[in-house]
GROMACS .gro file of C-alpha atoms in nm:
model
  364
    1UNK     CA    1  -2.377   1.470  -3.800
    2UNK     CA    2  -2.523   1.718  -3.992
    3UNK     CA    3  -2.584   2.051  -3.888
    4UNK     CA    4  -2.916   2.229  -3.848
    5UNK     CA    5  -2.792   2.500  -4.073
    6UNK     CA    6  -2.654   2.297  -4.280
    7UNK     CA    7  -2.973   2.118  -4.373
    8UNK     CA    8  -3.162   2.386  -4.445
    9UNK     CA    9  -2.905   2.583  -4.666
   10UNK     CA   10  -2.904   2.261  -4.861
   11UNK     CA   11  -3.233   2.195  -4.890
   12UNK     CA   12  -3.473   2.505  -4.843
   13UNK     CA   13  -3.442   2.530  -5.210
   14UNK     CA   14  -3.590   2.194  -5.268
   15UNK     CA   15  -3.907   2.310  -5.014
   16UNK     CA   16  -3.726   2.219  -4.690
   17UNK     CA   17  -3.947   2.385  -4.377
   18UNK     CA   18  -3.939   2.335  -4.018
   19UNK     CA   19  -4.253   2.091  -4.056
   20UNK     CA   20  -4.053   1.912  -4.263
   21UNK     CA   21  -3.770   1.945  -4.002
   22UNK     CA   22  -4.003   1.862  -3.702
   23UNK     CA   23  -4.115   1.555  -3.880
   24UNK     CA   24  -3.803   1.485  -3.943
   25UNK     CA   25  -3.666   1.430  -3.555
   26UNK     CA   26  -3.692   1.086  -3.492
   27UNK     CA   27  -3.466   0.952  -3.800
   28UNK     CA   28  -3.227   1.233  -3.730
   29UNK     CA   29  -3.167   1.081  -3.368
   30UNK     CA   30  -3.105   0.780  -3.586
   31UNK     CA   31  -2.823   0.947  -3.753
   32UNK     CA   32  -2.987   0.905  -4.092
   33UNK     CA   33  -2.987   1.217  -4.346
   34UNK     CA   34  -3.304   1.401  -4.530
   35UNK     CA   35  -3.333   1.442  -4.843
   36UNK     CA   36  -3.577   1.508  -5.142
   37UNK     CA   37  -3.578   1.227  -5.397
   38UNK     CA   38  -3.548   1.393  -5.756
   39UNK     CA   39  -3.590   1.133  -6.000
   40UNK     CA   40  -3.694   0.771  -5.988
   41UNK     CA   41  -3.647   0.466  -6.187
   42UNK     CA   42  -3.613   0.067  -6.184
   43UNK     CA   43  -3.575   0.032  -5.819
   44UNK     CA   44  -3.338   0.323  -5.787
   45UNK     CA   45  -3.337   0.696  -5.700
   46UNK     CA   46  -3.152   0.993  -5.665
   47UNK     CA   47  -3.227   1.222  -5.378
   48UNK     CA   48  -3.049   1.526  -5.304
   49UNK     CA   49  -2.925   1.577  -4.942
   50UNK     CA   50  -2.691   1.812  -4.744
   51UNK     CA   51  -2.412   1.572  -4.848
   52UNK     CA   52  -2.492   1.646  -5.211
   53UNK     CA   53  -2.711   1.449  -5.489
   54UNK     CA   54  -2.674   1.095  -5.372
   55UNK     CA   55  -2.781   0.740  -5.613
   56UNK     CA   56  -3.004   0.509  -5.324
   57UNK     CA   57  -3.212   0.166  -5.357
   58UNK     CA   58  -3.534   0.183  -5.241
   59UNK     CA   59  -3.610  -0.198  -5.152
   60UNK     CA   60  -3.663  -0.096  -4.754
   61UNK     CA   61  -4.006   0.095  -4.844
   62UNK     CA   62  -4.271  -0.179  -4.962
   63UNK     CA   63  -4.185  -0.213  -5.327
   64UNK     CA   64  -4.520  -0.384  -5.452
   65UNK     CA   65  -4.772  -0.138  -5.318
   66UNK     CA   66  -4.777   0.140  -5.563
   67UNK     CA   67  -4.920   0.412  -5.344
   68UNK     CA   68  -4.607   0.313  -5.096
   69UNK     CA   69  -4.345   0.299  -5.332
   70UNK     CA   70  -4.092   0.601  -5.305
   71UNK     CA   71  -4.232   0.859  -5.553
   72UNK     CA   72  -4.082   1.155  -5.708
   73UNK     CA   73  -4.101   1.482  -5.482
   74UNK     CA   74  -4.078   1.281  -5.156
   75UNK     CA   75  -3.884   1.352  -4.810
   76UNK     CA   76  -3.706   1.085  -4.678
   77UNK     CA   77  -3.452   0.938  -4.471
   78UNK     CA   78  -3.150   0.811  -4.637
   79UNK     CA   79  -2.810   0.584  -4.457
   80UNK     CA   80  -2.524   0.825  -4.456
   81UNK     CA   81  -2.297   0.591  -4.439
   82UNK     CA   82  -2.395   0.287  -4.683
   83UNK     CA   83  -2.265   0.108  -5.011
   84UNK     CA   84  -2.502   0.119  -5.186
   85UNK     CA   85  -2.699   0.339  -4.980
   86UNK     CA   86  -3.087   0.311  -4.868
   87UNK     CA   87  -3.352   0.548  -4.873
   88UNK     CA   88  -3.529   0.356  -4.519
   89UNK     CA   89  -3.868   0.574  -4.515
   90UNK     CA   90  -3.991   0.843  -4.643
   91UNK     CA   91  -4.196   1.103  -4.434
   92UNK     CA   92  -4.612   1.129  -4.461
   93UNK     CA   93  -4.714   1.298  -4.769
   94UNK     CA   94  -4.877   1.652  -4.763
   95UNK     CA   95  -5.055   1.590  -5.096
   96UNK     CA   96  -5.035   1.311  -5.333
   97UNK     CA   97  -5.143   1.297  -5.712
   98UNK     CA   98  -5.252   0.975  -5.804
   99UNK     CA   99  -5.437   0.851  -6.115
  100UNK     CA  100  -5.494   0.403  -6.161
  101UNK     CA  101  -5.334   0.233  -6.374
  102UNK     CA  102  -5.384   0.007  -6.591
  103UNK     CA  103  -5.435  -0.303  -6.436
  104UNK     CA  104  -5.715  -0.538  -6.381
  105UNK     CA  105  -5.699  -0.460  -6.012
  106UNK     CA  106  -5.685  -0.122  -6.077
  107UNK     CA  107  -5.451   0.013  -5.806
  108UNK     CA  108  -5.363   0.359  -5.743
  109UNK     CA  109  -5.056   0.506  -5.899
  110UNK     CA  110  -4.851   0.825  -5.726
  111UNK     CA  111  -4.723   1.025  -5.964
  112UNK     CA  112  -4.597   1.291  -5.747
  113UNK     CA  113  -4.565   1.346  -5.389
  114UNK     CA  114  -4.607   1.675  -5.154
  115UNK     CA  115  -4.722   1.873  -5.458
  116UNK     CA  116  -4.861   2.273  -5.403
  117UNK     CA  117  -4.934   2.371  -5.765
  118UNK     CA  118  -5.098   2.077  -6.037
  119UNK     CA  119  -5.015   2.251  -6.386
  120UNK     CA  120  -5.199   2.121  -6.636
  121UNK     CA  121  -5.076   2.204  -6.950
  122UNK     CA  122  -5.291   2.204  -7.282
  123UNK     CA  123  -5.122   2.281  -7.616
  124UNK     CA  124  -5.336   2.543  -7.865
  125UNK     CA  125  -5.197   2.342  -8.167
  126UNK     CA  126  -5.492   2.135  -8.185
  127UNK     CA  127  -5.838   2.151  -8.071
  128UNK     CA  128  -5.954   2.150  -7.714
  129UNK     CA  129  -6.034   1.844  -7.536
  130UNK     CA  130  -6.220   2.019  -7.239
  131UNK     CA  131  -6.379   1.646  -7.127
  132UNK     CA  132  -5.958   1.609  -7.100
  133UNK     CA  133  -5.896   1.852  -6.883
  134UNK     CA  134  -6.164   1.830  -6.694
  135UNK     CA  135  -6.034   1.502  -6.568
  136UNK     CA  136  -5.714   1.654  -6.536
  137UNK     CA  137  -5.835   1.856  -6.280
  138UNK     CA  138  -6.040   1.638  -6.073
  139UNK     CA  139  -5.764   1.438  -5.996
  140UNK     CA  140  -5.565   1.757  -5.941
  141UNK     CA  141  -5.818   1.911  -5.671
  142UNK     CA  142  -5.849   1.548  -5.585
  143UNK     CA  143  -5.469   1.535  -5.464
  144UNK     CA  144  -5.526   1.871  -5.230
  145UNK     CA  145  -5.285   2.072  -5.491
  146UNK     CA  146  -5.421   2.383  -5.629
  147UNK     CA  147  -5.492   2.333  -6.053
  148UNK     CA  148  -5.356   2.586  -6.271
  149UNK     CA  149  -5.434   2.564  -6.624
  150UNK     CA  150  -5.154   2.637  -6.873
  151UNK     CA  151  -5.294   2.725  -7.247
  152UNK     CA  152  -4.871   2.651  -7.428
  153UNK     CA  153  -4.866   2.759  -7.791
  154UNK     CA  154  -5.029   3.070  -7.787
  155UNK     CA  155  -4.834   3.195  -8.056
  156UNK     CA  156  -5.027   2.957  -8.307
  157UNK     CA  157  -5.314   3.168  -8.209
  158UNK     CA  158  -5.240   3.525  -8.389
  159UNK     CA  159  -5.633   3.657  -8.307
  160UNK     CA  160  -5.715   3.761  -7.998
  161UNK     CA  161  -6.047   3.700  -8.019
  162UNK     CA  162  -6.010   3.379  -8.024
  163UNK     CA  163  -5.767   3.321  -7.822
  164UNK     CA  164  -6.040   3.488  -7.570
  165UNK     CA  165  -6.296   3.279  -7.680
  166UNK     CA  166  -6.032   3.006  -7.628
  167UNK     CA  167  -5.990   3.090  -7.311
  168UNK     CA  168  -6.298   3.130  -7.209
  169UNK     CA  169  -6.408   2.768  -7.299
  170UNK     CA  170  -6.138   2.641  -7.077
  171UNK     CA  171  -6.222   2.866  -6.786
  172UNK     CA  172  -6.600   2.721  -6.838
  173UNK     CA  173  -6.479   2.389  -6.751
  174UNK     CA  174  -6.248   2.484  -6.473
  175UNK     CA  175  -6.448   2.639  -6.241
  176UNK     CA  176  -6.179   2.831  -5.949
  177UNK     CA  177  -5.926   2.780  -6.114
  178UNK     CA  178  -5.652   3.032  -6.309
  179UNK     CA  179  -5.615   2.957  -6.669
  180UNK     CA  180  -5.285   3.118  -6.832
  181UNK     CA  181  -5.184   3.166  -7.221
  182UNK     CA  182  -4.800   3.115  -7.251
  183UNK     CA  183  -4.610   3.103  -7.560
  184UNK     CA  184  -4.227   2.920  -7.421
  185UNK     CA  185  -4.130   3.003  -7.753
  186UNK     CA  186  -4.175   3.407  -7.775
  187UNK     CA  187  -4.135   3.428  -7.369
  188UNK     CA  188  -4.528   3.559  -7.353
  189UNK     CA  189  -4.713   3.489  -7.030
  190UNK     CA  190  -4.436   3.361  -6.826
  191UNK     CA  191  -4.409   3.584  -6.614
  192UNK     CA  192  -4.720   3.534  -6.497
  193UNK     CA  193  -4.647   3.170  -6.445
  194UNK     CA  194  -4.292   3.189  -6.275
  195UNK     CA  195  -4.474   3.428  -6.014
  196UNK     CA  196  -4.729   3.126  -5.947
  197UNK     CA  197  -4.485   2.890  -5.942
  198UNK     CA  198  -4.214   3.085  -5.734
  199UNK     CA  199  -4.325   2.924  -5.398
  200UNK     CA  200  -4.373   2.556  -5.313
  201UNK     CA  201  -4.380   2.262  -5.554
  202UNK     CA  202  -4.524   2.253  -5.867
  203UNK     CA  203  -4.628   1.916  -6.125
  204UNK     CA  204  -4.631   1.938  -6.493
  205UNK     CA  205  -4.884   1.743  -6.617
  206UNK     CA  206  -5.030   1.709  -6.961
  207UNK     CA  207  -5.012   1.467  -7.299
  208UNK     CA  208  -4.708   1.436  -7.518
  209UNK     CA  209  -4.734   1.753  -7.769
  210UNK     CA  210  -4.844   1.972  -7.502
  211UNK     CA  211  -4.507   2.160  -7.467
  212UNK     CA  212  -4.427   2.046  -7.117
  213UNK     CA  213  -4.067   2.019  -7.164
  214UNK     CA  214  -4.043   2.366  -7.345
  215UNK     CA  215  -4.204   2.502  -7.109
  216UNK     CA  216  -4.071   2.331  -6.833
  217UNK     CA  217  -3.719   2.457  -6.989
  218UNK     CA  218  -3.826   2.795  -7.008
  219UNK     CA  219  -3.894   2.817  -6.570
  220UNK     CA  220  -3.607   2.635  -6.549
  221UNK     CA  221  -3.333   2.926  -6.790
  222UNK     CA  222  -3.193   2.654  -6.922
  223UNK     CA  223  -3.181   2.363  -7.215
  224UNK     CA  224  -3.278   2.077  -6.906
  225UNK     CA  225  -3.523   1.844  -7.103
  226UNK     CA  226  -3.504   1.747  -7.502
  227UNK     CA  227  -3.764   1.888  -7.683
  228UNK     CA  228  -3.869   1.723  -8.016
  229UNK     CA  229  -4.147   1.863  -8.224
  230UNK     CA  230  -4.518   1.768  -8.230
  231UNK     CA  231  -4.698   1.661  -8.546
  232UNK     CA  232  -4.904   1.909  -8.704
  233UNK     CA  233  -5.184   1.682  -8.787
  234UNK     CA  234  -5.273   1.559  -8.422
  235UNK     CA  235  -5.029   1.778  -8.236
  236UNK     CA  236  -4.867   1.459  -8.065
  237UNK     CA  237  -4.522   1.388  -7.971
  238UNK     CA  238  -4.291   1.162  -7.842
  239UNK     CA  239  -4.217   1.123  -7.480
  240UNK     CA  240  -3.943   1.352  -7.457
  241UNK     CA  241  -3.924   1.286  -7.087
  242UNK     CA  242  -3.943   0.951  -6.996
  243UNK     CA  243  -3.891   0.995  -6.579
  244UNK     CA  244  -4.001   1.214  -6.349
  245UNK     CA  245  -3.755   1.514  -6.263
  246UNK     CA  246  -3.736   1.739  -5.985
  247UNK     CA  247  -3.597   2.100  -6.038
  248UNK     CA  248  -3.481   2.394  -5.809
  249UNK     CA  249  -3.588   2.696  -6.021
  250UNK     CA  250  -3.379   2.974  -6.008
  251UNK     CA  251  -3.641   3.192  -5.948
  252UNK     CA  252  -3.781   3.000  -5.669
  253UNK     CA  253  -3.977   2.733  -5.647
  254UNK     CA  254  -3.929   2.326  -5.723
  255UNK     CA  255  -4.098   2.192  -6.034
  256UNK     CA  256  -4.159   1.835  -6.097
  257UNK     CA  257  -4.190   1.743  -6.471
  258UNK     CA  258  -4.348   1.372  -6.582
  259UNK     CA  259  -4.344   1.273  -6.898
  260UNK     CA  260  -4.704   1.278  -7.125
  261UNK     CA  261  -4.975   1.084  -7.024
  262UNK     CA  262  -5.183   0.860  -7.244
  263UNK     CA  263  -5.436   0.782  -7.006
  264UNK     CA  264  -5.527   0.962  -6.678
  265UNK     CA  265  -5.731   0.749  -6.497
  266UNK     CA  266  -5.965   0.864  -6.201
  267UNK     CA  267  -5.875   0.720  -5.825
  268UNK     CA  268  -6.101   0.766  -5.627
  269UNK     CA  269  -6.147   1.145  -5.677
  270UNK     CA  270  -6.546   1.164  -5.560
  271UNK     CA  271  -6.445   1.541  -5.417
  272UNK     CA  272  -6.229   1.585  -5.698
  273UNK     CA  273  -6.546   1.572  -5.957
  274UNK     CA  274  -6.741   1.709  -5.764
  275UNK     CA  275  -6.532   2.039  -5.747
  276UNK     CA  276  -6.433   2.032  -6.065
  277UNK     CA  277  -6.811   2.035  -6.196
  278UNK     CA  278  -6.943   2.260  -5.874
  279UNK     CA  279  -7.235   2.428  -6.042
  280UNK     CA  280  -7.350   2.105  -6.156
  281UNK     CA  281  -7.349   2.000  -5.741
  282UNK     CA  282  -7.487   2.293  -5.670
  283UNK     CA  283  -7.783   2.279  -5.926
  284UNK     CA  284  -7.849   1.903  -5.735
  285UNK     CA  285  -7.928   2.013  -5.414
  286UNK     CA  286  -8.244   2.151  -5.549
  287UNK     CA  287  -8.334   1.849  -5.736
  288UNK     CA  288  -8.663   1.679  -5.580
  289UNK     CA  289  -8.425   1.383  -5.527
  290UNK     CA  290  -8.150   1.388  -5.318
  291UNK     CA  291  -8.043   1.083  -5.520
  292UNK     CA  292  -8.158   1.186  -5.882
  293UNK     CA  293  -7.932   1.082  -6.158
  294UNK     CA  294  -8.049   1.392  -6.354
  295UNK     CA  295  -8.230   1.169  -6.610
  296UNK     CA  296  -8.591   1.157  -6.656
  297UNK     CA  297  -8.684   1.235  -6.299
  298UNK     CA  298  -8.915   1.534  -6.234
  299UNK     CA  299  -8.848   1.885  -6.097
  300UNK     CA  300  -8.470   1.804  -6.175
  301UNK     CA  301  -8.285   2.118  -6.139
  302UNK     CA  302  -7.968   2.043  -6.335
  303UNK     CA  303  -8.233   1.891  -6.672
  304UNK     CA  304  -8.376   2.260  -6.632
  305UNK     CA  305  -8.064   2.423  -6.609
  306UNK     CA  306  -7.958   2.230  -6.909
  307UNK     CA  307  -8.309   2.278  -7.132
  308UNK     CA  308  -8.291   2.713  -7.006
  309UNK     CA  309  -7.915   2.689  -7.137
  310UNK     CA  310  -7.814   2.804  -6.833
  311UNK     CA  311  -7.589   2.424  -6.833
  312UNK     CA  312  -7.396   2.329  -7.121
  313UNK     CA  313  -7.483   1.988  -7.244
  314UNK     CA  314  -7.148   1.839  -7.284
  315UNK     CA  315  -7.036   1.987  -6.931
  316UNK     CA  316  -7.340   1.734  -6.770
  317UNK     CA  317  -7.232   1.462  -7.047
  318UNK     CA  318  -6.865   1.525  -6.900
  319UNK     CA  319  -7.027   1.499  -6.528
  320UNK     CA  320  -7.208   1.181  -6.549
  321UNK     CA  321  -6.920   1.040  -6.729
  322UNK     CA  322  -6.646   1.094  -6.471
  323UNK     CA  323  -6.875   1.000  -6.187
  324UNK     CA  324  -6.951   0.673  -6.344
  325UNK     CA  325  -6.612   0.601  -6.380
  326UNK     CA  326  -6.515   0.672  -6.020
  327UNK     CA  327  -6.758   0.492  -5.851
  328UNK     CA  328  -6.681   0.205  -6.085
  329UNK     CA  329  -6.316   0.236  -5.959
  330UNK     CA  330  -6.437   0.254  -5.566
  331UNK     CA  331  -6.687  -0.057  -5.580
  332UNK     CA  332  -6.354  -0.268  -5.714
  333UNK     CA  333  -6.200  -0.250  -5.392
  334UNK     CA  334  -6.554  -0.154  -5.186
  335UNK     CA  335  -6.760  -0.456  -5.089
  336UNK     CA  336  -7.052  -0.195  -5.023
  337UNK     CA  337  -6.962   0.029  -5.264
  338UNK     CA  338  -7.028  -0.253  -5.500
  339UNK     CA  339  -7.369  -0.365  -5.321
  340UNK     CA  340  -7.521   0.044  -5.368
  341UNK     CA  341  -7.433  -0.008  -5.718
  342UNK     CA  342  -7.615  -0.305  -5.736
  343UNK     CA  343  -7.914  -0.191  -5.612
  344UNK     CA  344  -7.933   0.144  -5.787
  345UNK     CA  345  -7.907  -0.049  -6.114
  346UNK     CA  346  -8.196  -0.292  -6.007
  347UNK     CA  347  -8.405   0.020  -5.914
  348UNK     CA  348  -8.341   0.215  -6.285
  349UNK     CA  349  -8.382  -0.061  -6.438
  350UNK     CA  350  -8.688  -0.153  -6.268
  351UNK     CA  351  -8.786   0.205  -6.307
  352UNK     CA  352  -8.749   0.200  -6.646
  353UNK     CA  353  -8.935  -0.127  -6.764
  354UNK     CA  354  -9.238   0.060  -6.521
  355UNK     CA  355  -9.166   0.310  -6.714
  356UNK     CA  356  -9.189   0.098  -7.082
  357UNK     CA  357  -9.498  -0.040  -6.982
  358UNK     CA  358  -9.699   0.238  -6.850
  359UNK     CA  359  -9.619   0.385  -7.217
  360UNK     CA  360  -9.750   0.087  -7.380
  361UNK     CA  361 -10.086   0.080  -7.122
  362UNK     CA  362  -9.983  -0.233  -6.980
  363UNK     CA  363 -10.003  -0.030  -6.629
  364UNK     CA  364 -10.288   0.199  -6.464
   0.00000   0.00000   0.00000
């Protein structure tokens, strides 16, 4: 068996704690060994334990639920012993980052498991897609991991003031949250970003093009993922990395890189907008309606916020889009989800024909 040492000198570097220890206890009277699963794919996944890095089927741990399926960044329990070996659970996640996929059904997806840091990074070569990122980071705050916006590129930006003006654009639509300029190529900003990183697990998240695996190469001090170069035109590139890696960073710290995402679905992420677009749930509370849909309904306090400039346009656009689309999600799987949405539409609509009729003095 495996010491108590042991374990820890193998794995504190991968995030290894006594929580993780204490939770731990009952497969370790089994005799089975912990580990951190590193990469995934087809079935299969590596996990590194106090035995070493170790190849182990996952076919024990419900293989058709997606949010149950062994996911890169998780703890589990792996047979010593086996051939081939078996990861046979993995411990409850501290924080999960899921987006849906693409089905009809519209399941959840994990993308990574008992993250710290969500690092969203956004590449300066082309313009800003803040509606983007903002969705980015609702699902971020959305899996309890703190967002950190990563501007990559910033050498393709020679003026400062726009890079400020840049900046400040982004920091607009991320509300509480840092926003960094790097440059992986000239070494500018990292510092600031391998401090951040240094403690706990951290995901790298953005589109293909956005300089993830540069960047992720630059934490790392070393040539770990294949970079290819974007297209100047659209700033898009190839999925250089095509699984989802976990990496001890020799500064401390555990990154998880994923390779660039086409779509980023919301799941269920009601708190997650919400945060992400907090002055916008602020303004509501001092709407006459608790329910208003910031319309045409009077004393509205996010319309006035918007009409005094005080609100950007596009940020409430942004808003209503994002809740839409997440309460769409819910009412898929939510029998009464699906019945409030129902009757809200009957009353708008009902509201509005009123509404068409009074105009044309069909109505007192």
């Amino acid at each position: 068996m495996t010491s108590t040492s042991a374990v820890f000198s193998a794995l504190a570097p991968y995030g290894w704690d006594e929580d993780w220890a204490d939770a731990f206890t009952s497969y370790a009277a089994d005799g089975l060994l912990p580990g951190r699963v590193v990469r995934v794919d087809r079935g299969r996944c590596d996990v590194v334990t106090p035995a070493g890095t170790v190849r182990a089927d996952t076919e024990f741990v419900v293989p058709r639920d997606p949010m149950k399926v062994v996911c890169t960044g998780d703890w589990v329990a792996v047979d010593p012993d086996g051939d081939p070996q078996y990861v046979r659970a993995y411990l409850p996640r501290r924080t999960a980052f899921v987006r849906s996929t693409s089905s009809k059904r519209s399941d959840g997806q994990i993308l990574a498991a008992n993250v710290d840091h969500a690092v969203v990074a956004v590449s300066l070569a082309v313009d800003l897609d803040l509606g983007r990122i903002e969705r980015f980071l609702a699902l971020a705050w959305e899996s309890g991991a703190q967002p950190v916006v990563v501007l990559t590129k910033a050498d393709l930006v020679p003026d400062p003031v726009t890079l400020a003006h840049l900046v400040q654009d982004v920091e607009t639509s991320a509300p509480g949250v840092p926003v960094l300029t790097v440059s992986a190529l000239h070494g500018e900003g990292l510092d600031v970003l391998v401090a951040l990183v240094g403690s706990g697990t951290s995901v790298l998240l953005g589109q293909s093009g956005a300089g993830k695996s540069t960047l992720a190469n630059a934490l790392a001090g070393a040539e770990i993922m294949d970079v290819q170069a974007a297209r100047d035109v659209d700033g898009k590139g190839r999925h250089t990395t095509t699984t989802r890696n976990l990496l001890a960073l020799p500064s401390g710290g555990v990154l998880i890189d994923t390779p660039g995402l086409r779509g980023v679905g919301l799941y269920d992420a009601e708190s997650g907008v919400g945060q992400v677009f907090s002055e916008i749930e602020e303004l509501a509370e001092r709407c006459r309606f608790h329910d208003c849909a910031h319309e045409s309904e009077p004393d509205c306090a996010v319309r006035s916020a918007v009409e005094s400039g005080e609100l950007a346009e596009r940020r409430l656009e942004s808003y209503r889009k994002l809740v839409r689309e997440n309460q769409w999600i819910v009412a898929k799987t939510d029998a009464r989800v699906r019945a409030e949405l129902r009757r809200d539409w009957k009353r708008k609509g009902a509201a509005g024909r009123a509404a068409m009729e009074f105009k044309r003095g069909r109505l007192p």
